């Protein structure tokens, strides 16, 4: 019995050793012609290239990437002053042998199906790309019928390359290589020939494209380490999703839920999407920024964010949230130039243009005459202007009104009773808001030259 227990313990220790060994990584890459050079080992992470390690090649050009634990799958690279080479990591133990000058055409692979597939693909693409370059050079000097034939051959090459990609994805499903290449191919929409009506078929194909676009992103924790994932996903949010905040927010939540257990992908996409919509020049996209801030950064899901950063985000949301498109315009305590109380709610016009300005602001002095020129046309469209002075110096305020002959509603807050600077995010001037009949915000941050056109377009849409 004692002998049996000892044997059991030995077998258990061997088992633990094998588990530990299986979790380690050991990758040998020998590059002929790369002797004694410092080489960066890095990997792609979305649009970024990050450094994993820096190694010095041996005199025979060998680099040994070795360590405890498994390397996350992805597209990795070697970079030296005169050398760049990409390889795939899925298997944790393999050997690559190549020549510095010929790279993939000379690549020998041992122990890695993924890199053998990648090398075969690179070799095929290399041949076709050289032919493309030759044809492109020929086009510079060819004319007439010859140039037409060259263009046709060029298109044939493009189609051939596309066919190779699609074929390799179908043939090698289940590999990291196929998942990576699948992003380059994109979603293949079925022909749906059973639908006879052309219009109905196109609609069905579009809906399929919209609903299945992200299907190739089936392993976000792996595919995040590829150089093509960033543009593929951002195309979805910029071109496929309906460009309306509610639709974008729902799509973001569905996408982010795919990464509930993958912290690195979750962090990358949250930061990327937050920055994208925060910097967006499209009116109304700040609603997406607010959604991301409240539902991810401030909810605790972004557990890497410091308390100071959370406080800063909360302060920013105080300026952004009250004036989102579609929200009722926040109340303001204002007076007219005779210091009588003024209430926006009592103005009967279909549209109101709120023009926040500072009499001492150079840009405001340039924009005020432009808005004045458009005032009669605004009145014809059922709109009026409420010009809100943002300073408390009443003499400068009244002088500005008189000098510019401002015949619209002139109001201000000389006693500082209102909170419009926060509620309307007036941290710079001029600022323009447009309110509808119900006094909801329908536009903001317009240039004064755009106001008339916007109101005409809005009225036209309401009457359809």
Coordinates of C-alpha atoms in Angstrom, one line a residue:
X1 CA 0.0 0.0 0.0
X2 CA 2.9 2.4 0.9
X3 CA 4.5 1.6 -2.5
X4 CA 1.2 2.3 -4.3
X5 CA 0.8 5.6 -2.5
X6 CA 4.3 6.6 -3.5
X7 CA 3.7 5.6 -7.1
X8 CA 0.4 7.6 -7.1
X9 CA 2.2 10.7 -5.8
X10 CA 4.9 10.4 -8.5
X11 CA 2.3 10.1 -11.2
X12 CA 0.4 13.1 -9.8
X13 CA 3.6 15.2 -9.7
X14 CA 4.3 14.1 -13.3
X15 CA 0.8 15.2 -14.2
X16 CA 1.3 18.6 -12.6
X17 CA 4.6 18.9 -14.4
X18 CA 2.9 18.2 -17.8
X19 CA 0.1 20.7 -17.0
X20 CA 2.7 23.4 -16.1
X21 CA 4.7 22.5 -19.3
X22 CA 1.6 22.7 -21.4
X23 CA 0.9 26.2 -20.1
X24 CA 4.5 27.5 -20.9
X25 CA 5.5 28.8 -24.3
X26 CA 8.7 28.2 -26.2
X27 CA 9.0 29.6 -29.7
X28 CA 12.3 29.4 -31.7
X29 CA 12.7 31.7 -34.7
X30 CA 15.9 31.5 -36.7
X31 CA 16.5 34.3 -39.2
X32 CA 19.5 33.7 -41.5
X33 CA 21.3 37.0 -41.9
X34 CA 20.1 38.5 -38.6
X35 CA 23.1 37.8 -36.4
X36 CA 23.7 39.6 -33.2
X37 CA 21.0 42.2 -33.6
X38 CA 18.5 43.7 -31.1
X39 CA 15.0 42.6 -32.1
X40 CA 11.7 43.8 -30.7
X41 CA 9.1 41.1 -30.3
X42 CA 5.6 42.7 -30.4
X43 CA 2.0 42.0 -31.1
X44 CA -1.0 43.8 -32.5
X45 CA -3.8 45.0 -30.2
X46 CA -6.4 46.6 -32.4
X47 CA -4.8 49.6 -33.9
X48 CA -1.9 49.5 -31.6
X49 CA 1.4 47.7 -31.8
X50 CA 2.7 46.8 -28.4
X51 CA 6.1 45.4 -27.3
X52 CA 6.2 42.0 -25.6
X53 CA 9.9 41.7 -25.3
X54 CA 13.3 42.8 -26.7
X55 CA 15.8 40.0 -27.6
X56 CA 19.2 39.8 -29.1
X57 CA 19.6 37.3 -31.9
X58 CA 22.4 34.8 -31.6
X59 CA 25.3 34.6 -34.2
X60 CA 23.2 32.0 -36.1
X61 CA 20.2 34.4 -36.0
X62 CA 18.2 32.5 -33.5
X63 CA 15.6 34.2 -31.2
X64 CA 14.1 32.2 -28.4
X65 CA 10.7 33.5 -27.1
X66 CA 10.3 31.5 -23.9
X67 CA 8.4 31.9 -20.6
X68 CA 5.9 30.7 -18.1
X69 CA 2.2 30.7 -19.1
X70 CA 0.6 30.6 -22.5
X71 CA 1.0 33.5 -24.9
X72 CA -2.4 35.0 -25.9
X73 CA -3.3 34.0 -29.5
X74 CA -2.7 36.8 -32.1
X75 CA -0.6 38.2 -34.8
X76 CA 2.9 38.9 -33.5
X77 CA 5.9 40.4 -35.1
X78 CA 9.7 40.8 -35.1
X79 CA 11.2 44.2 -35.7
X80 CA 14.8 45.2 -36.2
X81 CA 16.4 48.1 -38.0
X82 CA 16.3 46.3 -41.4
X83 CA 13.8 43.6 -40.8
X84 CA 10.1 43.1 -40.1
X85 CA 8.3 39.7 -40.0
X86 CA 4.8 38.7 -38.8
X87 CA 3.9 35.3 -37.4
X88 CA 0.9 33.8 -35.7
X89 CA 0.7 32.5 -32.1
X90 CA -1.9 29.9 -31.3
X91 CA 0.3 26.8 -30.6
X92 CA 2.7 27.5 -27.8
X93 CA 5.7 25.5 -29.0
X94 CA 7.0 25.7 -32.5
X95 CA 10.1 26.5 -34.6
X96 CA 10.4 28.9 -37.6
X97 CA 13.4 29.1 -40.0
X98 CA 13.6 31.7 -42.6
X99 CA 16.0 33.9 -44.6
X100 CA 16.1 37.6 -43.7
X101 CA 15.8 38.7 -47.4
X102 CA 13.2 36.2 -48.6
X103 CA 11.1 35.8 -45.5
X104 CA 7.9 33.8 -46.3
X105 CA 9.1 32.3 -49.5
X106 CA 11.9 30.6 -47.6
X107 CA 10.0 30.0 -44.4
X108 CA 10.1 26.5 -42.9
X109 CA 7.6 25.7 -40.1
X110 CA 7.8 23.0 -37.5
X111 CA 5.1 22.4 -35.0
X112 CA 2.6 25.0 -36.1
X113 CA -0.3 24.4 -38.4
X114 CA -1.3 28.1 -38.0
X115 CA 2.0 29.4 -39.3
X116 CA 2.1 26.9 -42.1
X117 CA -1.2 28.2 -43.3
X118 CA -0.1 31.8 -42.9
X119 CA 3.1 31.1 -44.8
X120 CA 1.2 29.4 -47.7
X121 CA -1.2 32.4 -47.8
X122 CA 1.6 34.9 -47.8
X123 CA 3.4 33.1 -50.6
X124 CA 0.3 33.1 -52.8
X125 CA -0.4 36.7 -52.1
X126 CA 3.2 37.7 -52.7
X127 CA 3.1 36.3 -56.2
X128 CA -0.1 38.0 -57.1
X129 CA 0.9 41.3 -55.5
X130 CA 4.1 41.4 -57.6
X131 CA 2.0 40.9 -60.7
X132 CA -0.2 43.7 -59.6
X133 CA 2.7 46.0 -59.2
X134 CA 4.0 45.1 -62.6
X135 CA 0.6 45.9 -64.1
X136 CA 0.4 49.2 -62.3
X137 CA 3.8 50.2 -63.6
X138 CA 2.7 49.2 -67.1
X139 CA -0.4 51.4 -66.9
X140 CA 1.9 54.4 -66.5
X141 CA 3.2 54.1 -70.0
X142 CA 0.4 52.2 -71.8
X143 CA -2.5 53.8 -73.6
X144 CA -5.5 52.8 -75.7
X145 CA -6.5 49.1 -76.1
X146 CA -3.4 47.9 -74.3
X147 CA -4.3 49.9 -71.1
X148 CA -7.8 48.4 -71.2
X149 CA -6.4 44.9 -71.3
X150 CA -4.0 45.7 -68.4
X151 CA -6.9 47.1 -66.3
X152 CA -9.0 44.0 -67.0
X153 CA -6.1 41.8 -65.9
X154 CA -5.6 43.9 -62.8
X155 CA -9.3 43.4 -61.9
X156 CA -8.9 39.6 -62.5
X157 CA -6.0 39.6 -60.0
X158 CA -8.0 41.4 -57.4
X159 CA -10.8 38.8 -57.8
X160 CA -8.3 36.0 -57.7
X161 CA -6.9 37.2 -54.5
X162 CA -10.4 37.6 -53.0
X163 CA -11.2 34.1 -54.1
X164 CA -8.1 32.7 -52.4
X165 CA -9.0 34.4 -49.2
X166 CA -12.5 33.1 -49.2
X167 CA -11.4 29.6 -50.1
X168 CA -8.9 29.4 -47.3
X169 CA -11.4 30.7 -44.7
X170 CA -13.9 28.0 -45.7
X171 CA -11.3 25.2 -45.9
X172 CA -9.6 25.9 -42.6
X173 CA -12.5 26.8 -40.4
X174 CA -11.8 26.5 -36.7
X175 CA -8.2 27.8 -36.9
X176 CA -7.1 31.1 -35.7
X177 CA -5.7 31.7 -39.2
X178 CA -9.2 31.4 -40.7
X179 CA -10.7 33.6 -38.0
X180 CA -8.1 36.3 -38.8
X181 CA -8.4 36.0 -42.5
X182 CA -12.2 36.0 -42.2
X183 CA -12.0 39.6 -41.1
X184 CA -10.2 40.5 -44.3
X185 CA -12.8 38.6 -46.4
X186 CA -15.7 40.2 -44.4
X187 CA -19.2 38.8 -44.2
X188 CA -20.4 36.9 -47.2
X189 CA -24.1 37.7 -47.8
X190 CA -26.1 34.8 -49.3
X191 CA -27.7 35.4 -52.7
X192 CA -31.2 34.7 -51.4
X193 CA -32.3 33.6 -54.9
X194 CA -35.5 32.2 -53.5
X195 CA -36.8 35.8 -53.1
X196 CA -38.2 36.7 -56.6
X197 CA -38.7 40.4 -56.1
X198 CA -35.5 42.4 -56.6
X199 CA -36.3 45.1 -54.0
X200 CA -37.4 42.6 -51.4
X201 CA -34.2 40.5 -52.0
X202 CA -32.0 43.5 -51.6
X203 CA -33.7 44.5 -48.4
X204 CA -33.4 41.0 -47.1
X205 CA -29.7 40.9 -48.0
X206 CA -29.1 44.3 -46.3
X207 CA -30.9 43.1 -43.1
X208 CA -28.7 39.9 -43.1
X209 CA -25.6 42.1 -43.6
X210 CA -26.7 44.3 -40.7
X211 CA -27.6 41.5 -38.3
X212 CA -24.7 39.2 -39.1
X213 CA -21.9 41.7 -39.8
X214 CA -20.1 41.0 -36.5
X215 CA -20.4 37.2 -36.9
X216 CA -16.7 36.9 -37.9
X217 CA -15.8 38.5 -34.6
X218 CA -16.6 35.2 -32.9
X219 CA -13.6 35.1 -30.6
X220 CA -13.0 38.7 -29.4
X221 CA -10.3 37.7 -26.9
X222 CA -8.1 36.3 -29.8
X223 CA -9.1 38.4 -32.7
X224 CA -8.3 41.6 -30.8
X225 CA -4.6 40.9 -31.5
X226 CA -4.9 41.3 -35.2
X227 CA -4.2 44.4 -37.4
X228 CA -7.5 44.3 -39.1
X229 CA -10.0 44.1 -36.3
X230 CA -10.1 47.8 -35.5
X231 CA -11.2 49.0 -38.9
X232 CA -13.6 46.1 -39.3
X233 CA -15.5 46.8 -36.1
X234 CA -15.4 50.6 -36.5
X235 CA -16.9 50.2 -40.0
X236 CA -19.9 48.5 -38.2
X237 CA -20.5 51.5 -36.0
X238 CA -19.8 54.1 -38.6
X239 CA -21.5 52.6 -41.6
X240 CA -23.8 49.6 -40.7
X241 CA -25.6 50.8 -37.5
X242 CA -28.3 53.4 -38.0
X243 CA -26.6 56.7 -37.2
X244 CA -28.9 57.5 -34.3
X245 CA -27.9 57.5 -30.7
X246 CA -30.5 55.0 -29.4
X247 CA -29.6 52.5 -32.1
X248 CA -25.8 53.0 -31.5
X249 CA -26.2 52.5 -27.8
X250 CA -28.1 49.3 -28.2
X251 CA -25.5 48.0 -30.7
X252 CA -22.7 49.0 -28.4
X253 CA -24.2 47.1 -25.5
X254 CA -24.7 44.0 -27.6
X255 CA -21.1 44.2 -28.8
X256 CA -19.6 44.8 -25.4
X257 CA -21.5 41.9 -23.9
X258 CA -19.4 39.6 -26.1
X259 CA -16.4 40.6 -24.0
X260 CA -17.8 40.2 -20.5
X261 CA -15.1 37.7 -19.6
X262 CA -12.3 39.2 -21.7
X263 CA -10.9 42.2 -19.8
X264 CA -8.3 43.2 -22.4
X265 CA -10.8 43.4 -25.3
X266 CA -13.4 45.0 -23.1
X267 CA -11.0 47.8 -22.1
X268 CA -9.7 48.3 -25.6
X269 CA -13.2 48.7 -27.2
X270 CA -14.6 50.8 -24.4
X271 CA -11.8 53.3 -24.6
X272 CA -11.9 53.3 -28.4
X273 CA -15.7 53.8 -28.6
X274 CA -15.7 56.4 -25.9
X275 CA -13.0 58.4 -27.6
X276 CA -14.6 58.0 -31.0
X277 CA -18.0 59.4 -30.0
X278 CA -16.5 62.0 -27.6
X279 CA -14.6 63.4 -30.6
X280 CA -17.4 63.0 -33.1
X281 CA -18.4 66.1 -35.1
X282 CA -21.8 64.6 -35.8
X283 CA -24.5 66.5 -33.9
X284 CA -26.2 64.3 -31.2
X285 CA -23.4 61.8 -30.7
X286 CA -22.7 63.2 -27.3
X287 CA -25.7 61.0 -26.2
X288 CA -23.6 58.0 -26.9
X289 CA -20.7 59.5 -24.8
X290 CA -23.1 59.9 -21.9
X291 CA -24.4 56.4 -22.3
X292 CA -20.9 55.0 -22.2
X293 CA -19.9 57.1 -19.3
X294 CA -22.9 56.3 -17.1
X295 CA -23.3 52.6 -18.0
X296 CA -19.6 51.6 -18.1
X297 CA -17.2 54.1 -16.6
X298 CA -19.3 55.2 -13.7
X299 CA -21.1 51.9 -13.1
X300 CA -18.0 50.1 -12.0
X301 CA -17.7 48.0 -15.1
X302 CA -14.5 49.8 -16.1
X303 CA -12.7 48.6 -12.9
X304 CA -9.3 50.1 -14.0
X305 CA -10.6 53.7 -13.8
X306 CA -9.3 55.7 -10.8
X307 CA -11.6 57.6 -8.5
X308 CA -10.2 60.9 -9.7
X309 CA -11.0 59.9 -13.3
X310 CA -14.5 59.0 -12.3
X311 CA -14.9 62.4 -10.6
X312 CA -13.7 64.1 -13.8
X313 CA -16.1 62.1 -15.9
X314 CA -19.0 62.9 -13.5
X315 CA -18.2 66.6 -13.8
X316 CA -18.1 66.4 -17.6
X317 CA -21.5 64.6 -17.6
X318 CA -23.0 67.5 -15.7
X319 CA -22.2 69.7 -18.7
X320 CA -23.3 67.2 -21.3
X321 CA -26.4 65.4 -20.0
X322 CA -28.9 68.3 -19.6
X323 CA -28.7 69.5 -23.2
X324 CA -28.9 66.3 -25.2
X325 CA -30.8 66.4 -28.5
X326 CA -34.5 65.5 -27.8
X327 CA -34.4 66.7 -24.2
X328 CA -36.6 69.6 -23.0
X329 CA -34.6 72.8 -22.9
X330 CA -33.5 73.5 -19.3
X331 CA -35.2 76.4 -17.6
X332 CA -33.3 79.6 -17.2
X333 CA -33.8 82.6 -14.9
X334 CA -33.4 85.5 -17.3
X335 CA -34.3 89.2 -17.6
X336 CA -34.7 91.5 -20.6
X337 CA -32.7 94.7 -21.0
X338 CA -35.3 96.5 -18.9
X339 CA -34.7 93.9 -16.1
X340 CA -38.1 92.5 -16.4
X341 CA -38.4 88.7 -15.9
X342 CA -38.3 86.8 -19.2
X343 CA -39.8 83.3 -19.9
X344 CA -38.9 81.4 -23.0
X345 CA -42.1 79.3 -22.6
X346 CA -44.3 82.3 -23.4
X347 CA -42.8 82.9 -26.9
X348 CA -45.4 81.6 -29.4
X349 CA -43.1 80.9 -32.4
X350 CA -42.7 77.4 -33.8
X351 CA -38.9 77.5 -33.4
X352 CA -36.5 79.4 -31.1
X353 CA -32.9 80.0 -31.8
X354 CA -30.9 80.5 -28.6
X355 CA -27.8 82.5 -29.3
X356 CA -25.3 82.6 -26.3
X357 CA -22.7 85.4 -26.8
X358 CA -20.3 87.6 -25.0
X359 CA -20.1 91.3 -26.3
X360 CA -16.3 91.2 -25.8
X361 CA -15.8 87.9 -27.8
X362 CA -14.2 88.5 -31.2
X363 CA -16.0 85.5 -32.8
X364 CA -19.3 86.7 -31.4
X365 CA -18.8 90.1 -33.0
X366 CA -18.3 88.4 -36.4
X367 CA -21.2 86.0 -36.0
X368 CA -23.9 88.5 -34.7
X369 CA -24.2 90.4 -38.1
X370 CA -24.5 87.1 -40.0
X371 CA -27.4 86.0 -37.7
X372 CA -29.0 89.5 -38.1
X373 CA -28.9 89.2 -41.8
X374 CA -30.8 85.9 -41.6
X375 CA -33.3 87.2 -39.0
X376 CA -36.1 88.1 -41.5
X377 CA -35.8 84.8 -43.2
X378 CA -36.0 83.1 -39.8
X379 CA -39.2 85.0 -39.0
X380 CA -40.7 83.8 -42.3
X381 CA -40.0 80.2 -41.2
X382 CA -41.8 80.7 -37.9
X383 CA -38.7 81.1 -35.8
X384 CA -37.4 83.8 -33.5
X385 CA -34.1 84.5 -31.8
X386 CA -33.3 84.7 -28.1
X387 CA -29.9 86.3 -27.7
X388 CA -28.5 85.5 -24.3
X389 CA -25.7 87.7 -23.0
X390 CA -23.3 85.6 -20.9
X391 CA -21.6 88.5 -18.9
X392 CA -22.9 90.5 -16.0
X393 CA -21.8 94.0 -17.1
X394 CA -25.1 95.5 -18.1
X395 CA -23.6 98.6 -19.7
X396 CA -21.5 96.6 -22.1
X397 CA -24.5 94.4 -22.8
X398 CA -26.8 97.3 -23.6
X399 CA -24.2 99.0 -25.7
X400 CA -23.8 95.9 -27.8
X401 CA -27.5 95.6 -28.4
X402 CA -27.7 99.3 -29.5
X403 CA -24.6 99.1 -31.7
X404 CA -25.8 96.1 -33.6
X405 CA -29.5 97.1 -33.7
X406 CA -30.6 93.8 -32.3
X407 CA -34.4 93.7 -32.7
X408 CA -34.9 90.1 -31.5
X409 CA -35.3 89.0 -27.8
X410 CA -32.3 90.3 -25.8
X411 CA -31.9 88.7 -22.4
X412 CA -29.3 88.0 -19.8
X413 CA -28.6 87.0 -16.2
X414 CA -26.7 90.0 -14.7
X415 CA -27.2 88.8 -11.2
X416 CA -26.0 85.2 -11.9
X417 CA -29.2 83.5 -10.8
X418 CA -29.3 81.0 -13.7
X419 CA -27.2 77.9 -14.3
X420 CA -27.2 78.1 -18.1
X421 CA -23.4 77.9 -18.3
X422 CA -23.6 74.3 -17.1
X423 CA -27.1 73.3 -18.3
X424 CA -26.3 74.5 -21.9
X425 CA -22.6 73.7 -21.7
X426 CA -21.6 77.3 -22.4
X427 CA -17.9 77.0 -21.7
X428 CA -17.1 78.9 -24.9
X429 CA -19.1 81.3 -27.1
X430 CA -20.8 81.7 -29.3
X431 CA -23.2 78.8 -28.8
X432 CA -26.3 78.1 -30.8
X433 CA -29.3 75.9 -29.9
X434 CA -32.5 75.4 -31.8
X435 CA -35.7 74.5 -29.9
X436 CA -39.0 73.2 -31.5
X437 CA -42.6 74.1 -30.7
X438 CA -42.5 71.9 -27.6
X439 CA -39.2 73.6 -26.6
X440 CA -37.2 70.5 -26.9
X441 CA -33.6 70.8 -28.2
X442 CA -33.5 69.7 -31.8
X443 CA -30.1 71.1 -32.8
X444 CA -27.0 72.6 -31.1
X445 CA -23.5 73.8 -31.8
X446 CA -24.6 75.0 -35.3
X447 CA -22.8 77.8 -37.0
X448 CA -25.2 80.8 -37.4
X449 CA -25.0 80.4 -41.1
X450 CA -26.5 76.9 -40.8
X451 CA -29.6 77.9 -38.8
X452 CA -32.0 78.9 -41.5
X453 CA -31.2 75.8 -43.6
X454 CA -31.6 73.5 -40.6
X455 CA -35.0 74.9 -39.7
X456 CA -36.2 74.6 -43.3
X457 CA -35.1 71.0 -43.5
X458 CA -36.7 70.2 -40.1
X459 CA -40.0 71.8 -41.1
X460 CA -39.9 69.9 -44.4
X461 CA -39.4 66.6 -42.6
X462 CA -42.3 67.3 -40.2
X463 CA -44.8 68.0 -43.1
X464 CA -44.0 64.7 -45.0

